[in-house]
Protein backbone atom coordinates (compact mmCIF):
# COMPACT_ATOMS: atom_id res chain seq x y z
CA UNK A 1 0.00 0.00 0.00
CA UNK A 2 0.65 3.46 -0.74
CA UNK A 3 0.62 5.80 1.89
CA UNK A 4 1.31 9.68 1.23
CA UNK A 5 2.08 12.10 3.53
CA UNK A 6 -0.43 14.81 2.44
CA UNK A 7 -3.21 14.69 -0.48
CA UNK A 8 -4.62 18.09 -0.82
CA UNK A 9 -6.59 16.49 -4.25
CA UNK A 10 -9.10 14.99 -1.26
CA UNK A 11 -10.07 17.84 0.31
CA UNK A 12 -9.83 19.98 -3.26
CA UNK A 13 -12.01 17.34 -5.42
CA UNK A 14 -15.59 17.76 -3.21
CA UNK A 15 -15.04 21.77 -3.71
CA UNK A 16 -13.60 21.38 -7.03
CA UNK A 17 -17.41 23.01 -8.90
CA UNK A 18 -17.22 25.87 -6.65
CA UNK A 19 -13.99 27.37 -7.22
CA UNK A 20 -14.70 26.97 -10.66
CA UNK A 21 -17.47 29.15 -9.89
CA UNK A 22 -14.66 31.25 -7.64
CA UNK A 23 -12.96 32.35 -11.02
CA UNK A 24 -15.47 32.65 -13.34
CA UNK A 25 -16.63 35.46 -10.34
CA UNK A 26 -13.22 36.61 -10.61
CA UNK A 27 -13.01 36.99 -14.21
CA UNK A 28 -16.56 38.58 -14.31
CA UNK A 29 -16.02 41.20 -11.63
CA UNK A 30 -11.80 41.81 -12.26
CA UNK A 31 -11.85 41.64 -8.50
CA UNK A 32 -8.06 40.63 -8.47
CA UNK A 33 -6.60 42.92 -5.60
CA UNK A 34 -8.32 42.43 -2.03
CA UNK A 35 -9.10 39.75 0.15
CA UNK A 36 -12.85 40.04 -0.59
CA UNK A 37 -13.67 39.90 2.98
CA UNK A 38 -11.95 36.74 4.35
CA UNK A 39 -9.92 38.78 6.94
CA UNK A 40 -13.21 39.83 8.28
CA UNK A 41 -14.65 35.95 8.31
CA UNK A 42 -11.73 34.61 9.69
CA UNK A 43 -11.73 37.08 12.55
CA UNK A 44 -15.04 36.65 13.59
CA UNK A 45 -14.03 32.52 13.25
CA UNK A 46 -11.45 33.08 16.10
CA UNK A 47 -12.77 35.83 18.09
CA UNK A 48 -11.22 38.70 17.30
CA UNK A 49 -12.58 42.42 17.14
CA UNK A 50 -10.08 42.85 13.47
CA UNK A 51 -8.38 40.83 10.75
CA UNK A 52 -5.44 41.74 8.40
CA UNK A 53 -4.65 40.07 4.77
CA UNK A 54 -1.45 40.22 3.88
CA UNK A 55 0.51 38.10 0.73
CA UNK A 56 2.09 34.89 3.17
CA UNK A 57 2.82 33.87 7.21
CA UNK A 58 6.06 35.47 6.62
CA UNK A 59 4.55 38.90 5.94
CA UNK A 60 1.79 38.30 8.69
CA UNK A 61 5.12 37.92 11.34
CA UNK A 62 6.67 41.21 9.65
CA UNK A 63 4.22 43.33 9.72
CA UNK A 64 3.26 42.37 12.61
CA UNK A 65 6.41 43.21 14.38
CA UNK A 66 6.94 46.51 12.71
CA UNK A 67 3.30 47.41 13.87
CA UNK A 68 4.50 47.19 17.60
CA UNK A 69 6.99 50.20 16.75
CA UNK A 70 9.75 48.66 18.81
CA UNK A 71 13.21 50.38 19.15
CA UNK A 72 15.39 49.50 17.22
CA UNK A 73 18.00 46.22 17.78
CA UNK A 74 15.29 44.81 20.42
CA UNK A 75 15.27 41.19 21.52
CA UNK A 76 13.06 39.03 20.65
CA UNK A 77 12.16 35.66 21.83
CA UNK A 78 11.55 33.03 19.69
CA UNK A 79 11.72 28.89 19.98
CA UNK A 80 15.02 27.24 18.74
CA UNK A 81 12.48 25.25 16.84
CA UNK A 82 10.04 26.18 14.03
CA UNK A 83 10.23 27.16 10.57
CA UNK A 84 13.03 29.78 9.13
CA UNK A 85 10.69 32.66 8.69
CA UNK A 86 10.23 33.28 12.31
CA UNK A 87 13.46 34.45 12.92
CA UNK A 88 13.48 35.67 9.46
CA UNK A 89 10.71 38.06 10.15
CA UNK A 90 12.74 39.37 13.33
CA UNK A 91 16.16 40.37 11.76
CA UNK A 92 14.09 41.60 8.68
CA UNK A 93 12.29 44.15 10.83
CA UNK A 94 15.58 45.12 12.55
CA UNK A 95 15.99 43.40 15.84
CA UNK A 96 17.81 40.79 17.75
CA UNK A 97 15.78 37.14 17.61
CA UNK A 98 16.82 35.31 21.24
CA UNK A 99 16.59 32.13 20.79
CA UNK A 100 14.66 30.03 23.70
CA UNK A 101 15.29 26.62 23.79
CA UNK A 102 12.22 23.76 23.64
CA UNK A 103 10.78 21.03 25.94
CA UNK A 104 12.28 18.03 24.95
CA UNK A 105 9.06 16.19 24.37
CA UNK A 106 6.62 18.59 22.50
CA UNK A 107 9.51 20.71 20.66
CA UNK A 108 7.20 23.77 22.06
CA UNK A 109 9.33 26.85 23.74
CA UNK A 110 10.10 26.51 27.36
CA UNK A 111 8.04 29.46 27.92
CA UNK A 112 9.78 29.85 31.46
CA UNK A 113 13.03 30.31 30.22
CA UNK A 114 12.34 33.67 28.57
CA UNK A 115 13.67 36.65 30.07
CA UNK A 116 15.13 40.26 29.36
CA UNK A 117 13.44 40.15 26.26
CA UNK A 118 11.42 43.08 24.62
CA UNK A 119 8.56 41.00 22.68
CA UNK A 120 8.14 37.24 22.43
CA UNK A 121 6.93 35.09 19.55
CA UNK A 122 5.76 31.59 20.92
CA UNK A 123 5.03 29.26 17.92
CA UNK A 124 2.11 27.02 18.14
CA UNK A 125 4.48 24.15 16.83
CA UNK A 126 2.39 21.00 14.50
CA UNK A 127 -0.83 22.24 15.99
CA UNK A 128 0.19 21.91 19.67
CA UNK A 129 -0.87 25.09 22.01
CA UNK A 130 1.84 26.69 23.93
CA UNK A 131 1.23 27.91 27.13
CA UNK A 132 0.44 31.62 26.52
CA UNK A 133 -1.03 32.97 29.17
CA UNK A 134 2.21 32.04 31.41
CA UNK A 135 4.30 35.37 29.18
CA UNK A 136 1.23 37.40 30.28
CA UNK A 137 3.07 38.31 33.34
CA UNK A 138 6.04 39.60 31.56
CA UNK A 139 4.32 42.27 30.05
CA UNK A 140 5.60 42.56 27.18
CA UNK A 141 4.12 42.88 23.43
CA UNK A 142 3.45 38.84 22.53
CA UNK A 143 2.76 38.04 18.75
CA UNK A 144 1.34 34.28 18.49
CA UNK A 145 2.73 32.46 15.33
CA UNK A 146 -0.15 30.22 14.40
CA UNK A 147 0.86 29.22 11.10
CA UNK A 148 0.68 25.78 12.14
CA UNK A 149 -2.71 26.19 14.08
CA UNK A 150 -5.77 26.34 12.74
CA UNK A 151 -8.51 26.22 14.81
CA UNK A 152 -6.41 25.59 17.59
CA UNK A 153 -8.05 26.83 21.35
CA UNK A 154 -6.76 27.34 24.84
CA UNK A 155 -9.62 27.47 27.38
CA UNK A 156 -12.16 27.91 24.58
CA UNK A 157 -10.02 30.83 23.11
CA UNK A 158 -8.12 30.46 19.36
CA UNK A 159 -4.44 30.54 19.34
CA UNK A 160 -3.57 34.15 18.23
CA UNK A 161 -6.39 35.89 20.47
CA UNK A 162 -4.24 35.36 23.99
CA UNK A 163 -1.27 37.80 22.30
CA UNK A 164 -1.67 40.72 21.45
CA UNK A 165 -1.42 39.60 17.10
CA UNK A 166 -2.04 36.41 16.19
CA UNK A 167 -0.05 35.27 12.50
CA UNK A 168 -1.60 33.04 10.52
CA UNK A 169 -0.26 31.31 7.25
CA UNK A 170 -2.40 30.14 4.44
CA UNK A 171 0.42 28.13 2.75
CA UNK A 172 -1.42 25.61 0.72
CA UNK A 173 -0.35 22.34 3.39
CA UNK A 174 -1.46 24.46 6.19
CA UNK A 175 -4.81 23.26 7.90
CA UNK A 176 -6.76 25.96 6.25
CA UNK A 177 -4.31 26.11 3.09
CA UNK A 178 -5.12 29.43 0.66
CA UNK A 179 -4.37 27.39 -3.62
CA UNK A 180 -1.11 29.68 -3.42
CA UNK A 181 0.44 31.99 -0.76
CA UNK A 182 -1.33 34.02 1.84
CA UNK A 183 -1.20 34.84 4.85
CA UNK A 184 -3.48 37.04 8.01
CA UNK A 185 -3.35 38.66 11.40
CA UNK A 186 -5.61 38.97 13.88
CA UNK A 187 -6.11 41.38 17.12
CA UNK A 188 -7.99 42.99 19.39
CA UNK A 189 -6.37 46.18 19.27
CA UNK A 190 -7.44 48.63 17.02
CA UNK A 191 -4.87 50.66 16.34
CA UNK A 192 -2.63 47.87 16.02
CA UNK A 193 -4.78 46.56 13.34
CA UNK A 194 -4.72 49.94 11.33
CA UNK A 195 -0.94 50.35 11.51
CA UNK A 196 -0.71 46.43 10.53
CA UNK A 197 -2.88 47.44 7.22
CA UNK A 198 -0.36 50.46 6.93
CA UNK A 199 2.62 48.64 6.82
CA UNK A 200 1.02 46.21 4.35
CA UNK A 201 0.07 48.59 1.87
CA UNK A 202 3.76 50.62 1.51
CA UNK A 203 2.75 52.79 4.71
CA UNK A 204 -0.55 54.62 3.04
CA UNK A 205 -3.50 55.56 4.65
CA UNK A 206 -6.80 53.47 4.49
CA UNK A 207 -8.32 56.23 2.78
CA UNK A 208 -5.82 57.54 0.56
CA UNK A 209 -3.33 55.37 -1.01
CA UNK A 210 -0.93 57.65 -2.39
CA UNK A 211 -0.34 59.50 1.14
CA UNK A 212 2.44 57.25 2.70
CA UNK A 213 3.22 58.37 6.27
CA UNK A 214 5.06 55.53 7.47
CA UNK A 215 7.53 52.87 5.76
CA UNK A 216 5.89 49.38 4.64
CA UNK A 217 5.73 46.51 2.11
CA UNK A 218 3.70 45.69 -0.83
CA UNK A 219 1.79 42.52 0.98
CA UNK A 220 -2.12 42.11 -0.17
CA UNK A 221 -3.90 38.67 -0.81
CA UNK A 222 -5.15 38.16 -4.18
CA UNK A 223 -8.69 38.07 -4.75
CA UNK A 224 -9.43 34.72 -5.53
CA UNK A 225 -7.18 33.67 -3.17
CA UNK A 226 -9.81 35.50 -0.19
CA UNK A 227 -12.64 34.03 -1.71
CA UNK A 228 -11.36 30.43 -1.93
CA UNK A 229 -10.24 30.48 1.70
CA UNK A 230 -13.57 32.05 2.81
CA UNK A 231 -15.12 28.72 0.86
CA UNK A 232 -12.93 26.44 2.63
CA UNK A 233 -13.37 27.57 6.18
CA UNK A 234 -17.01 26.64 6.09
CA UNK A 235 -14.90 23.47 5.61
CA UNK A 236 -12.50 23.76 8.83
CA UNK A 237 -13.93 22.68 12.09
CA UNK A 238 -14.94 19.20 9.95
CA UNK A 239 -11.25 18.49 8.81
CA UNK A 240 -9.96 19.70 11.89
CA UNK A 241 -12.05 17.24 13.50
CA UNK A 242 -10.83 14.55 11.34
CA UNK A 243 -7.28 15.52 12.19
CA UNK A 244 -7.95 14.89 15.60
CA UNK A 245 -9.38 11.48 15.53
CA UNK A 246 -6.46 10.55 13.37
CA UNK A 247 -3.93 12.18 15.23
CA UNK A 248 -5.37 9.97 18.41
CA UNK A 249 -5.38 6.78 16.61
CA UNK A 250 -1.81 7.26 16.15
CA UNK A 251 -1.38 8.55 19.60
CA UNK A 252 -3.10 5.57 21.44
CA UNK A 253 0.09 3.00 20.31
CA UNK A 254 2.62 2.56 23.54
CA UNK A 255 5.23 4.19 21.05
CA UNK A 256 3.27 7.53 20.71
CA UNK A 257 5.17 10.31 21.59
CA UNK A 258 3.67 12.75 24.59
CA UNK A 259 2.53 15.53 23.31
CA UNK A 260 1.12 18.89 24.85
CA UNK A 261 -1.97 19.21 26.81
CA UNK A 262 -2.28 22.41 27.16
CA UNK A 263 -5.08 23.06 24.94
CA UNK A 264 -6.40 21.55 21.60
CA UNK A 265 -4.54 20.25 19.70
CA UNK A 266 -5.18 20.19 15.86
CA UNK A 267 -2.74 17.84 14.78
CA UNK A 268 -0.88 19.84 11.77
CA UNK A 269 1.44 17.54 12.06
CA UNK A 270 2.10 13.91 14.07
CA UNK A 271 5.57 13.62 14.71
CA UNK A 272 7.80 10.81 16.22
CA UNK A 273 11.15 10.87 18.39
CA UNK A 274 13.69 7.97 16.87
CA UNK A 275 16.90 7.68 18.15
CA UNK A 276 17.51 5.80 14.22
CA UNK A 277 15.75 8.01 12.20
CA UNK A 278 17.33 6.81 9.08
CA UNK A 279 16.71 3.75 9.78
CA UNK A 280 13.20 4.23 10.66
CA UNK A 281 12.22 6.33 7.69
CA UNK A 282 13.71 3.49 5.43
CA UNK A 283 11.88 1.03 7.07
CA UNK A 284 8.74 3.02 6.77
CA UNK A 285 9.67 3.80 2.89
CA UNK A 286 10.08 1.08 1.85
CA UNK A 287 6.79 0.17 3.01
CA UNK A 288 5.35 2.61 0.99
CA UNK A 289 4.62 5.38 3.58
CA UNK A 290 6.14 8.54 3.02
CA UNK A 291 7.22 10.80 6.31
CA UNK A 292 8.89 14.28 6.54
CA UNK A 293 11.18 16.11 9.03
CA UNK A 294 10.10 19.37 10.44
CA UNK A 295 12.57 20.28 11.34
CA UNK A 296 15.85 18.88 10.11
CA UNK A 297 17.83 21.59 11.61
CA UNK A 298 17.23 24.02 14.46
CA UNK A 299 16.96 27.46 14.11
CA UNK A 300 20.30 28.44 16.24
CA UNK A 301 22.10 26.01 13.80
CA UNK A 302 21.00 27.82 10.68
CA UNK A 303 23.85 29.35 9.06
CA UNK A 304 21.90 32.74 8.39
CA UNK A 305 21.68 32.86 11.99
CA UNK A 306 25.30 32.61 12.87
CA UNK A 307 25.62 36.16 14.62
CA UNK A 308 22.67 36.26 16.76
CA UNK A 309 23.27 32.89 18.68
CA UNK A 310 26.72 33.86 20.68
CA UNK A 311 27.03 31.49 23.01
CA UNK A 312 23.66 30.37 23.20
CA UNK A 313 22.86 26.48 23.42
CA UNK A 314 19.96 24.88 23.01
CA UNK A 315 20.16 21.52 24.02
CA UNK A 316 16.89 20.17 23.91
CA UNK A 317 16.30 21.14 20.25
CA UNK A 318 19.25 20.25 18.68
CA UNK A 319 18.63 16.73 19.73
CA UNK A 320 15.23 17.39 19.12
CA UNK A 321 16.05 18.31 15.40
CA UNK A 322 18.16 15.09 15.20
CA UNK A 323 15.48 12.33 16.08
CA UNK A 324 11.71 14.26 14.79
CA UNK A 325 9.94 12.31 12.19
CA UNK A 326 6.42 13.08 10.52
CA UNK A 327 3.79 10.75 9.21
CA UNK A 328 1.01 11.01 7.32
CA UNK A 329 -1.92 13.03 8.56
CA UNK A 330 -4.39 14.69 6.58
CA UNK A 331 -8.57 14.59 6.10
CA UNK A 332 -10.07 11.76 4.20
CA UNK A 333 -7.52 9.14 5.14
CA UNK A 334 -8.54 6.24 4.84
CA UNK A 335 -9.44 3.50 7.21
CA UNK A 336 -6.55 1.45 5.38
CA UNK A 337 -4.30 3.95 5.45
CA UNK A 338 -4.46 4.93 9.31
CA UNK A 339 -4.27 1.51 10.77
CA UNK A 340 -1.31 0.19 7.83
CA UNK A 341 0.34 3.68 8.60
CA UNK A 342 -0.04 2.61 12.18
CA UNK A 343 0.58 -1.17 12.08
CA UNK A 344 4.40 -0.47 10.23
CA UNK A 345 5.60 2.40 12.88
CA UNK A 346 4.67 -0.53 15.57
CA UNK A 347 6.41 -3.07 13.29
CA UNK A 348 9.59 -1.37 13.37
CA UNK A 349 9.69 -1.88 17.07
CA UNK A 350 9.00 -5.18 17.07
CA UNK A 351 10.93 -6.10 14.11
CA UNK A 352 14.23 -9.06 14.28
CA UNK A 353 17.61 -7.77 13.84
C-alpha cells in the first residue's frame, strides 16, 4: 500500500465546482486585488474584534512586528524550533531574535526560560498550544505564530487571540491552506490593526493610497485567493475534527510520543522521536509510507543565523532536530491507510535484527 504524507486532491475534489465558480466570479467582476472579505470571516471565526490580509505567514510575522513600533536592535524571543521565517521576520524588521530553547518532548518553547526580552513570539508548533497565558506576566508585546494552528483553542479561546497579534499562514499544506500563498493577522487592538494594514500597503492611509506616512511593504492577498479560503473555512472545524481522531489513533500506540496538553490540539502535524531516524524512515519507505522532518535543523544552527546565537545552546532542540519524524496526517484518510500507517511504525519496534 501506498501511503502519502499529504493529499490536498481529497479535500480539493468535493469543492472542485465551486472554485470553478470562484474564477469565473473573478473573471466577471476583475476583483483581483483584495481579500474580498476573508480577513473579516476569519476574525469573527477566532474571536477577534479585526483581521489583516497580507501576501504569506512570513509577511503576517513582519508586519506584525513593525506594527509594535519597537526600538530598534530589540530582543526578541523566539523557539530554537520552528520554521526559518520566524526568525526571518525578526532580523528583517531590525531586531535581535533570542533564541529560547524547547521542551524536549513537544519541541514547544520553554516558555519559562524567557527573560530580558522586549517581545516574544511563541510558535504554536504541529498544531500543539503553547502555554500563553504564562508570558502574560512579563508584560511585554506577545505576537502568536499560528501558522501551524488552525482552529487551535486554549480554554475555549483560538491561538492568536491570547497575544496581542495572532499570525496566521495560508500556505497551501497548512490546515486551512489558501491554492497559493497568503497569509493574516488577527487582534484585538485597534490601532494595532490599522498600523498592521499600513505597513502592508507601503505605509498609506486606508483612505488615501498615495499618502504614505510611514515605511511598509507591498503585501495584499489576491482576490481569488480571499474568496477560496472564505469557501474552505465553512470546511474547517470538519477536517480539523478529522485531524484529531487521526492524530489519536496514532497517539493511542505505547510508542506515541507525549505531546502537549495544554489546549487543543489540531494535529498539523504527528511527529515521532527515533533515536535511528534513518533507519526508521527506510523502514517506513520502503513500506510505501512517506514521512517528513520538520525540522531537520534548528533554528540556532542555521547558518543565516550565525551572529545572533553567541554562546547560546539549546540543548533540547538540537537533539530534538536530530530524532523528529512526521507521518502522514491529513482529512479523508482512509481506514486502510491509518491503521497500515499505524501497524508499520509498531512493526519497526517489534521487528528481528
Amino acid at each position: 500500500m501506498k501511503v502519502p504524507f499529504n493529499d490536498l486532491k481529497r479535500i480539493h475534489e468535493p469543492l472542485k465546482n465551486r472554485f470553478h465558480e470562484i474564477l469565473d466570479q473573478v473573471l466577471d467582476n476583475c476583483s483581483f486585488i483584495g481579500d474580498t472579505n476573508f480577513s473579516e470571516e476569519f476574525s469573527k471565526y477566532t474571536g477577534s474584534m479585526y483581521g489583516v490580509s497580507c501576501n504569506s505567514g512570513t509577511d503576517a510575522l513582519y508586519i506584525a512586528i513593525k506594527s509594535l513600533e519597537l526600538k530598534p536592535n530589540s530582543k526578541i524571543a523566539v523557539p530554537a524550533i520552528s520554521y526559518a521565517a520566524t526568525a526571518m521576520a525578526v532580523v528583517n524588521s531590525g531586531h535581535i531574535p533570542v533564541f529560547i530553547d524547547v521542551d524536549k518532548e513537544t519541541g514547544l518553547m520553554l516558555v519559562e526560560s524567557v527573560k530580558n526580552v522586549d517581545c516574544v513570539i511563541p510558535v504554536h508548533l504541529y498544531g500543539q498550544c503553547v502555554n500563553v497565558s504564562k508570558l502574560l506576566d512579563l508584560n511585554i508585546p506577545i505576537i502568536e505564530d499560528c501558522a501551524q494552528a488552525h482552529g487551535a483553542t486554549i480554554n475555549g479561546k483560538h491561538v492568536g487571540t491570547i497575544g496581542n497579534i495572532g499570525c496566521f499562514s495560508m500556505y497551501p499544506g497548512k490546515n486551512l491552506g489558501a491554492l497559493g500563498d497568503a497569509g493574516v493577522c488577527i487582534t484585538n487592538n485597534e490601532t494595532l490593526s490599522i498600523k498592521m494594514k499600513q505597513y502592508a500597503s507601503l505605509g498609506a492611509q486606508k483612505d488615501n493610497r498615495y499618502n504614505h506616512i510611514t515605511d511598509g511593504i507591498n503585501s495584499r492577498m489576491d482576490g481569488i485567493q480571499g474568496l477560496f479560503l472564505k469557501e474552505k473555512l465553512k470546511h474547517l472545524d470538519v477536517w480539523t475534527k478529522d485531524r484529531i481522531r487521526i492524530g489519536e489513533i496514532y497517539s493511542s500506540s505505547n510508542n506515541a510520543v507525549k505531546r502537549s496538553t495544554i489546549g487543543k490540539d489540531v494535529y498539523h502535524v504527528y511527529y515521532t522521536l527515533k533515536d535511528d531516524r534513518d533507519d526508521y524512515i527506510k523502514y517506513m519507505n520502503e513500506n510505501g509510507i512517506q514521512t517528513g522532518i520538520h525540522y531537520p535543523i534548528s533554528l540556532p544552527e542555521l547558518e543565516c543565523f550565525k551572529e545572533y546565537t553567541g554562546s547560546t545552546i539549546c540543548i533540547n532542540a538540537k537533539e530534538f532536530c536530530k530524532k523528529c519524524v512526521s507521518l502522514p496526517l491529513f482529512p479523508y484518510m482512509t481506514t486502510d491507510e491509518i491503521d497500515f500507517t499505524l501497524k508499520c511504525h509498531i512493526d519497526y519496534h517489534l521487528r528481528d535484527f
